[in-house]
């Protein structure tokens, strides 16, 4: 356990120092203003001179350790890149929650007072300058975490903080002198996404790049990034930070054998180990027998009520700190008696009473009304029912009260006692009934004010038996997981505990005790309610509300009443010390015992010292300070007895933090910065027996120099967790064992949850609690210590009232530390970020542990416990679920994740391709190749013999079947706006040919750009070009609303294709020549533009230039997802063969109808839209995807209306229908929409099948009759536009599950469905007729075996003829289109698709009766990310990221200088933006074993997607680096 360093310097001096500093600062400023301008150096000099007399030697201060640690880091000049945040994402705390007075410890009854205080405070704050609160907070109260008591005031800042700016500007200068390529214009977008608005593909670079090249060569240069880019400067800063050597981790790496990811790290031989002998159980002093001790606690009350009726039992204070009422022992007895009588006799009827002795009753009273609580508690004891004191519930949804519900349920509570005032304050339903609190059983509420109680009849006496083992009361306890359990305390335990406390504290009859603690539980109940009554003590209760209004109130009560005992926490010492200057005449000499309830905390030493330092002059004696250690299960564990006057004070233990983190006690002698000073908590209680056992595993006794859990055997402890026998056994019935594993005896011990050791003279030292234990890489750290260190880093400017939560989360096989703090409303972004980076450095230096995440949330937003502290469990839950809503976050996975597998070193390939082939044959594995069926003999001999080319086929159809409708174009309303018969299409094509020849002055073989919206005009223009012997190039028209982004791509394709002419429509021609267009491109240099809207009506002359098989039919241009623009050449022979192959696969003929909802500009989409119908004669119903944006059901209703059997769509269309119509299936069904006619629905894509999307689509529309077998995918690439297409005859596509770990190593390992780290892959459709596919090792170019991952090579008659690029790189051409295997079939020419995949022979049979070979596409080789020597496919990481949080609409990943960058689109509100950062980092680390370098949160629709629904990741990367994304938040993970 690594514990925070402690302040030994008196806190009062710190406070005085802080105040002095403020005064000095003001003096310096005043002096400088009088003397004219003052330089920084002069200012520092003056300031130092004035301060010299006020600053003594700050030697042992905790803050000094932190400052030293920070100074060390400063020397290393670490400049962390500050996150980028959009202005609207700055979180402003709601004004009504920014309450300067502390509410953190308030109990719920003070809600109304708190609201008034808040209002007045806000008014006050608005009238004062922000500096007021910065300075004021020096004196202001601390919070639930008493850590702030001592540590919130560090050394004064004597130097300005290091600025991040200069480092950034230097880097910018360095970058300005590096050569950076310019980026080139963008690809045109698709707007098929309803929720994405108009989509813009951003500028890709036209890159010619061989596939053999690694992508990293491209990634290492800043393609297209402006030199002064803010983003790349920050990334450079991040890289510089990451280059700094990490401190050597425990065991940094373990080997990854690719099968098992994690091996258990071997222990470090230098780890300190315990060397002492086995501990001997420690015995407390014997519990004395006093003759007049009562047989039961109720008997004591009865005795005092009768004999000392006028003696004061309790004095309660009002909000101003003045006595409100005093309850005498007589009144306490009579009222308790009345309540007992009422409970037993007046609820229900005589035959059916509501309460029986032994029933459990909830006590719901606020802290501000202790009298009512005392009466209720003793009333229950007298009635022999079991009181269960709980906190007042705040609201129905309140986290704390929800868990109280579990307690009430496990204890079987159905009745609650409360006061009239409290009942009125509880939340009500509109009918005035108390609401049913979440998780609570049904409750009956009983008001216990005196006026509602019945005086008992004279013959009624309460039954007061001698104390036995029956349960007396139940005290609640919250576990580390947040569950609230009830610790049952028996009557004998309660009595014995009171006797033990009386003996240990030497209580005398009639003494006065001042109690600042909560009287419902813990020390406040044991001393202030139970032991005080047993000894007829007068208790003065000081509620929290009073402490907030007047922090000195408890000291004043001690002074006024000459109190002998005071019961406080460190926080109360701190508050009193802050306010003491107003009180000159207080005298604390009457105190014989100042009991510090949380004396076991690491910061209690400094609180006690500082308090003593201030109040020693007011009569406080050093020996009266008595820290103690308690636990809900064992009650009081140990308490320091007051020492004799003048006797030496107990020694302190100064322990090494390094040793503590290994649970070993070592005295710190060297580095005082990493030491922990702890004070003892005295001796164990009278009559108790104590051991120290190992906290993990069997309860083995520790050695004398080892830290362990304290276990106690005593009659004065809790007996069980009520109603939870299973958990009880592990806590209340522990038998310690020796090193051999044998039990040391038969007596059971109770676990206290406290970690500590036994020092010299059997003194007990506590160094932490089990629930605050964080186990990181085999070392223990204590949450309280980390809080203490964080608070020592100048929290005044940043942290709201010291409210800090520390917990650990399990990520990638280890615990990771998370710190969450509330940020002051007036804290600036720079201050907050600087504080965070300094906390990182301080914790790293002092505790030698890396933080995983540091988050700041707006003030007052962390979930609260019933008493106002931070609800750690709920905070952790919110963090993991993405509901924390931080306003600042810093993730540091690079520094703290040290258990990643070693990066893979690629071994040189010694095995040649021939050996691999032979090896496969020997192993009985066949070569991974597959062939589609034969193209066969043409059934229509006439058509093929005479009209083998498409241009001739159209003319033949126009003559033989002129009125056959080939095309029907639908608008958004589903109305056919245009149809084309064979004759109409032929005539229109002829007119276009004539216009081209007249106005274009073209030669055969010239390129002509076709710029049309999706429709029949495009088809007519295409055939017009074929008739004229020119080569058409289809280009997507620019988006009229986004010319700046889309027009440059059009221009680029026109330039690259060297087009001689542009065919288009009149509206588009006007756009090309518009002033808006001139802003993006040079409009004066367009080639000839011809519009085809008004063609001459007269019959044109018959012009036809017949092609040859090798002549080019058209050019197919497309921008790949990696940003490369490629044009491929399609010959007439290839086009005819491709159409024939599709005709055979899909059984297309003249009487068939198909529906197409695709973009018609490239790839298979263009082939189906423009070519296939002419060849096969089927009717195509054309649905432009853009129309779906205004009418989502258009495509599906068309399928239903026309009873379509075969339809083709893109992923973006399918996604649009899934997201937009998924919830409307019932409405569509009611409208008569029926999809049972659909036999095949094929998604056209050049990527891995998106199984999740196709399955969702099938499931959602199953109710509309869609067959689950209907949906399938096609696969094509740049070199071969169609390779696979699920036809009508083949078997259904099969699905396999692949191990993702193997895939990263370029291997395929098939696993069962549901196996961990498994990835489902769907077959990409049946291989087309005439196509041969083989899987090849991309490096050796040798064939691979079945189920091996390699590059997909294809041989088919419809492969493209080659690239058409301005570079004309013959090497690239030959490599991609005419390549040969290095071994096997040396004569066959193959085309490389650039996609990785594998072939698996299945048990299914194909049409010919042979076993079916399925092709599985894994991903594009160009797109893969090489990280840590492994190959990752972006889609896998993106799938994980999209699952991380409900508000992630879409995500994309890319790498930049070996950093993984994740861009996530946020569909929720901007306040959720920062929630995504840790979740994204966690999921990528857990599932892919990668550390994310940068997380970018953007608006929906920012990730560019092309018309095929593919993400344009490289465009996104270029835009990010050029700072063009307008992100909501950019987090740079350290």
mmCIF file with all atom_site columns, N, CA and C in Angstrom, residues 2-19:
data_model
loop_
_atom_site.group_PDB
_atom_site.id
_atom_site.type_symbol
_atom_site.label_atom_id
_atom_site.label_alt_id
_atom_site.label_comp_id
_atom_site.label_asym_id
_atom_site.label_entity_id
_atom_site.label_seq_id
_atom_site.pdbx_PDB_ins_code
_atom_site.Cartn_x
_atom_site.Cartn_y
_atom_site.Cartn_z
_atom_site.occupancy
_atom_site.B_iso_or_equiv
_atom_site.pdbx_formal_charge
_atom_site.auth_seq_id
_atom_site.auth_comp_id
_atom_site.auth_asym_id
_atom_site.auth_atom_id
_atom_site.pdbx_PDB_model_num
ATOM 1  N N  . UNK A 1 2  ? 0.675  2.021  -0.944 1.00 0.00 ? 2  UNK A N  1
ATOM 2  C CA . UNK A 1 2  ? 1.499  3.201  -1.047 1.00 0.00 ? 2  UNK A CA 1
ATOM 3  C C  . UNK A 1 2  ? 0.666  4.300  -0.457 1.00 0.00 ? 2  UNK A C  1
ATOM 4  N N  . UNK A 1 3  ? 1.157  4.904  0.619  1.00 0.00 ? 3  UNK A N  1
ATOM 5  C CA . UNK A 1 3  ? 0.304  5.852  1.313  1.00 0.00 ? 3  UNK A CA 1
ATOM 6  C C  . UNK A 1 3  ? 0.846  7.249  1.203  1.00 0.00 ? 3  UNK A C  1
ATOM 7  N N  . UNK A 1 4  ? -0.091 8.230  1.195  1.00 0.00 ? 4  UNK A N  1
ATOM 8  C CA . UNK A 1 4  ? 0.269  9.621  0.962  1.00 0.00 ? 4  UNK A CA 1
ATOM 9  C C  . UNK A 1 4  ? 1.213  10.136 2.008  1.00 0.00 ? 4  UNK A C  1
ATOM 10 N N  . UNK A 1 5  ? 1.984  11.110 1.681  1.00 0.00 ? 5  UNK A N  1
ATOM 11 C CA . UNK A 1 5  ? 2.948  11.648 2.606  1.00 0.00 ? 5  UNK A CA 1
ATOM 12 C C  . UNK A 1 5  ? 2.228  12.596 3.524  1.00 0.00 ? 5  UNK A C  1
ATOM 13 N N  . UNK A 1 6  ? 2.726  12.681 4.738  1.00 0.00 ? 6  UNK A N  1
ATOM 14 C CA . UNK A 1 6  ? 1.962  13.469 5.687  1.00 0.00 ? 6  UNK A CA 1
ATOM 15 C C  . UNK A 1 6  ? 2.635  14.739 6.126  1.00 0.00 ? 6  UNK A C  1
ATOM 16 N N  . UNK A 1 7  ? 1.756  15.688 6.433  1.00 0.00 ? 7  UNK A N  1
ATOM 17 C CA . UNK A 1 7  ? 2.231  16.970 6.912  1.00 0.00 ? 7  UNK A CA 1
ATOM 18 C C  . UNK A 1 7  ? 2.516  16.825 8.389  1.00 0.00 ? 7  UNK A C  1
ATOM 19 N N  . UNK A 1 8  ? 3.723  17.219 8.795  1.00 0.00 ? 8  UNK A N  1
ATOM 20 C CA . UNK A 1 8  ? 3.980  17.225 10.223 1.00 0.00 ? 8  UNK A CA 1
ATOM 21 C C  . UNK A 1 8  ? 4.037  18.653 10.732 1.00 0.00 ? 8  UNK A C  1
ATOM 22 N N  . UNK A 1 9  ? 4.102  19.600 9.808  1.00 0.00 ? 9  UNK A N  1
ATOM 23 C CA . UNK A 1 9  ? 4.191  20.997 10.211 1.00 0.00 ? 9  UNK A CA 1
ATOM 24 C C  . UNK A 1 9  ? 2.836  21.457 10.677 1.00 0.00 ? 9  UNK A C  1
ATOM 25 N N  . UNK A 1 10 ? 2.755  22.229 11.734 1.00 0.00 ? 10 UNK A N  1
ATOM 26 C CA . UNK A 1 10 ? 1.443  22.597 12.288 1.00 0.00 ? 10 UNK A CA 1
ATOM 27 C C  . UNK A 1 10 ? 0.579  23.317 11.270 1.00 0.00 ? 10 UNK A C  1
ATOM 28 N N  . UNK A 1 11 ? -0.669 22.890 11.215 1.00 0.00 ? 11 UNK A N  1
ATOM 29 C CA . UNK A 1 11 ? -1.555 23.447 10.196 1.00 0.00 ? 11 UNK A CA 1
ATOM 30 C C  . UNK A 1 11 ? -1.891 24.893 10.482 1.00 0.00 ? 11 UNK A C  1
ATOM 31 N N  . UNK A 1 12 ? -1.952 25.255 11.751 1.00 0.00 ? 12 UNK A N  1
ATOM 32 C CA . UNK A 1 12 ? -2.303 26.633 12.063 1.00 0.00 ? 12 UNK A CA 1
ATOM 33 C C  . UNK A 1 12 ? -1.303 27.560 11.422 1.00 0.00 ? 12 UNK A C  1
ATOM 34 N N  . UNK A 1 13 ? -0.012 27.159 11.497 1.00 0.00 ? 13 UNK A N  1
ATOM 35 C CA . UNK A 1 13 ? 1.017  28.014 10.906 1.00 0.00 ? 13 UNK A CA 1
ATOM 36 C C  . UNK A 1 13 ? 0.764  28.139 9.423  1.00 0.00 ? 13 UNK A C  1
ATOM 37 N N  . UNK A 1 14 ? 0.353  27.016 8.855  1.00 0.00 ? 14 UNK A N  1
ATOM 38 C CA . UNK A 1 14 ? 0.054  27.052 7.417  1.00 0.00 ? 14 UNK A CA 1
ATOM 39 C C  . UNK A 1 14 ? -1.008 28.091 7.116  1.00 0.00 ? 14 UNK A C  1
ATOM 40 N N  . UNK A 1 15 ? -2.058 28.074 7.944  1.00 0.00 ? 15 UNK A N  1
ATOM 41 C CA . UNK A 1 15 ? -3.177 28.981 7.693  1.00 0.00 ? 15 UNK A CA 1
ATOM 42 C C  . UNK A 1 15 ? -2.727 30.416 7.846  1.00 0.00 ? 15 UNK A C  1
ATOM 43 N N  . UNK A 1 16 ? -1.991 30.652 8.950  1.00 0.00 ? 16 UNK A N  1
ATOM 44 C CA . UNK A 1 16 ? -1.516 32.012 9.176  1.00 0.00 ? 16 UNK A CA 1
ATOM 45 C C  . UNK A 1 16 ? -0.653 32.411 7.996  1.00 0.00 ? 16 UNK A C  1
ATOM 46 N N  . UNK A 1 17 ? 0.185  31.455 7.579  1.00 0.00 ? 17 UNK A N  1
ATOM 47 C CA . UNK A 1 17 ? 1.093  31.730 6.469  1.00 0.00 ? 17 UNK A CA 1
ATOM 48 C C  . UNK A 1 17 ? 0.295  32.109 5.227  1.00 0.00 ? 17 UNK A C  1
ATOM 49 N N  . UNK A 1 18 ? -0.778 31.329 4.959  1.00 0.00 ? 18 UNK A N  1
ATOM 50 C CA . UNK A 1 18 ? -1.569 31.614 3.768  1.00 0.00 ? 18 UNK A CA 1
ATOM 51 C C  . UNK A 1 18 ? -2.132 33.032 3.837  1.00 0.00 ? 18 UNK A C  1
ATOM 52 N N  . UNK A 1 19 ? -2.665 33.390 5.017  1.00 0.00 ? 19 UNK A N  1
ATOM 53 C CA . UNK A 1 19 ? -3.257 34.713 5.163  1.00 0.00 ? 19 UNK A CA 1
ATOM 54 C C  . UNK A 1 19 ? -2.187 35.786 4.999  1.00 0.00 ? 19 UNK A C  1
#
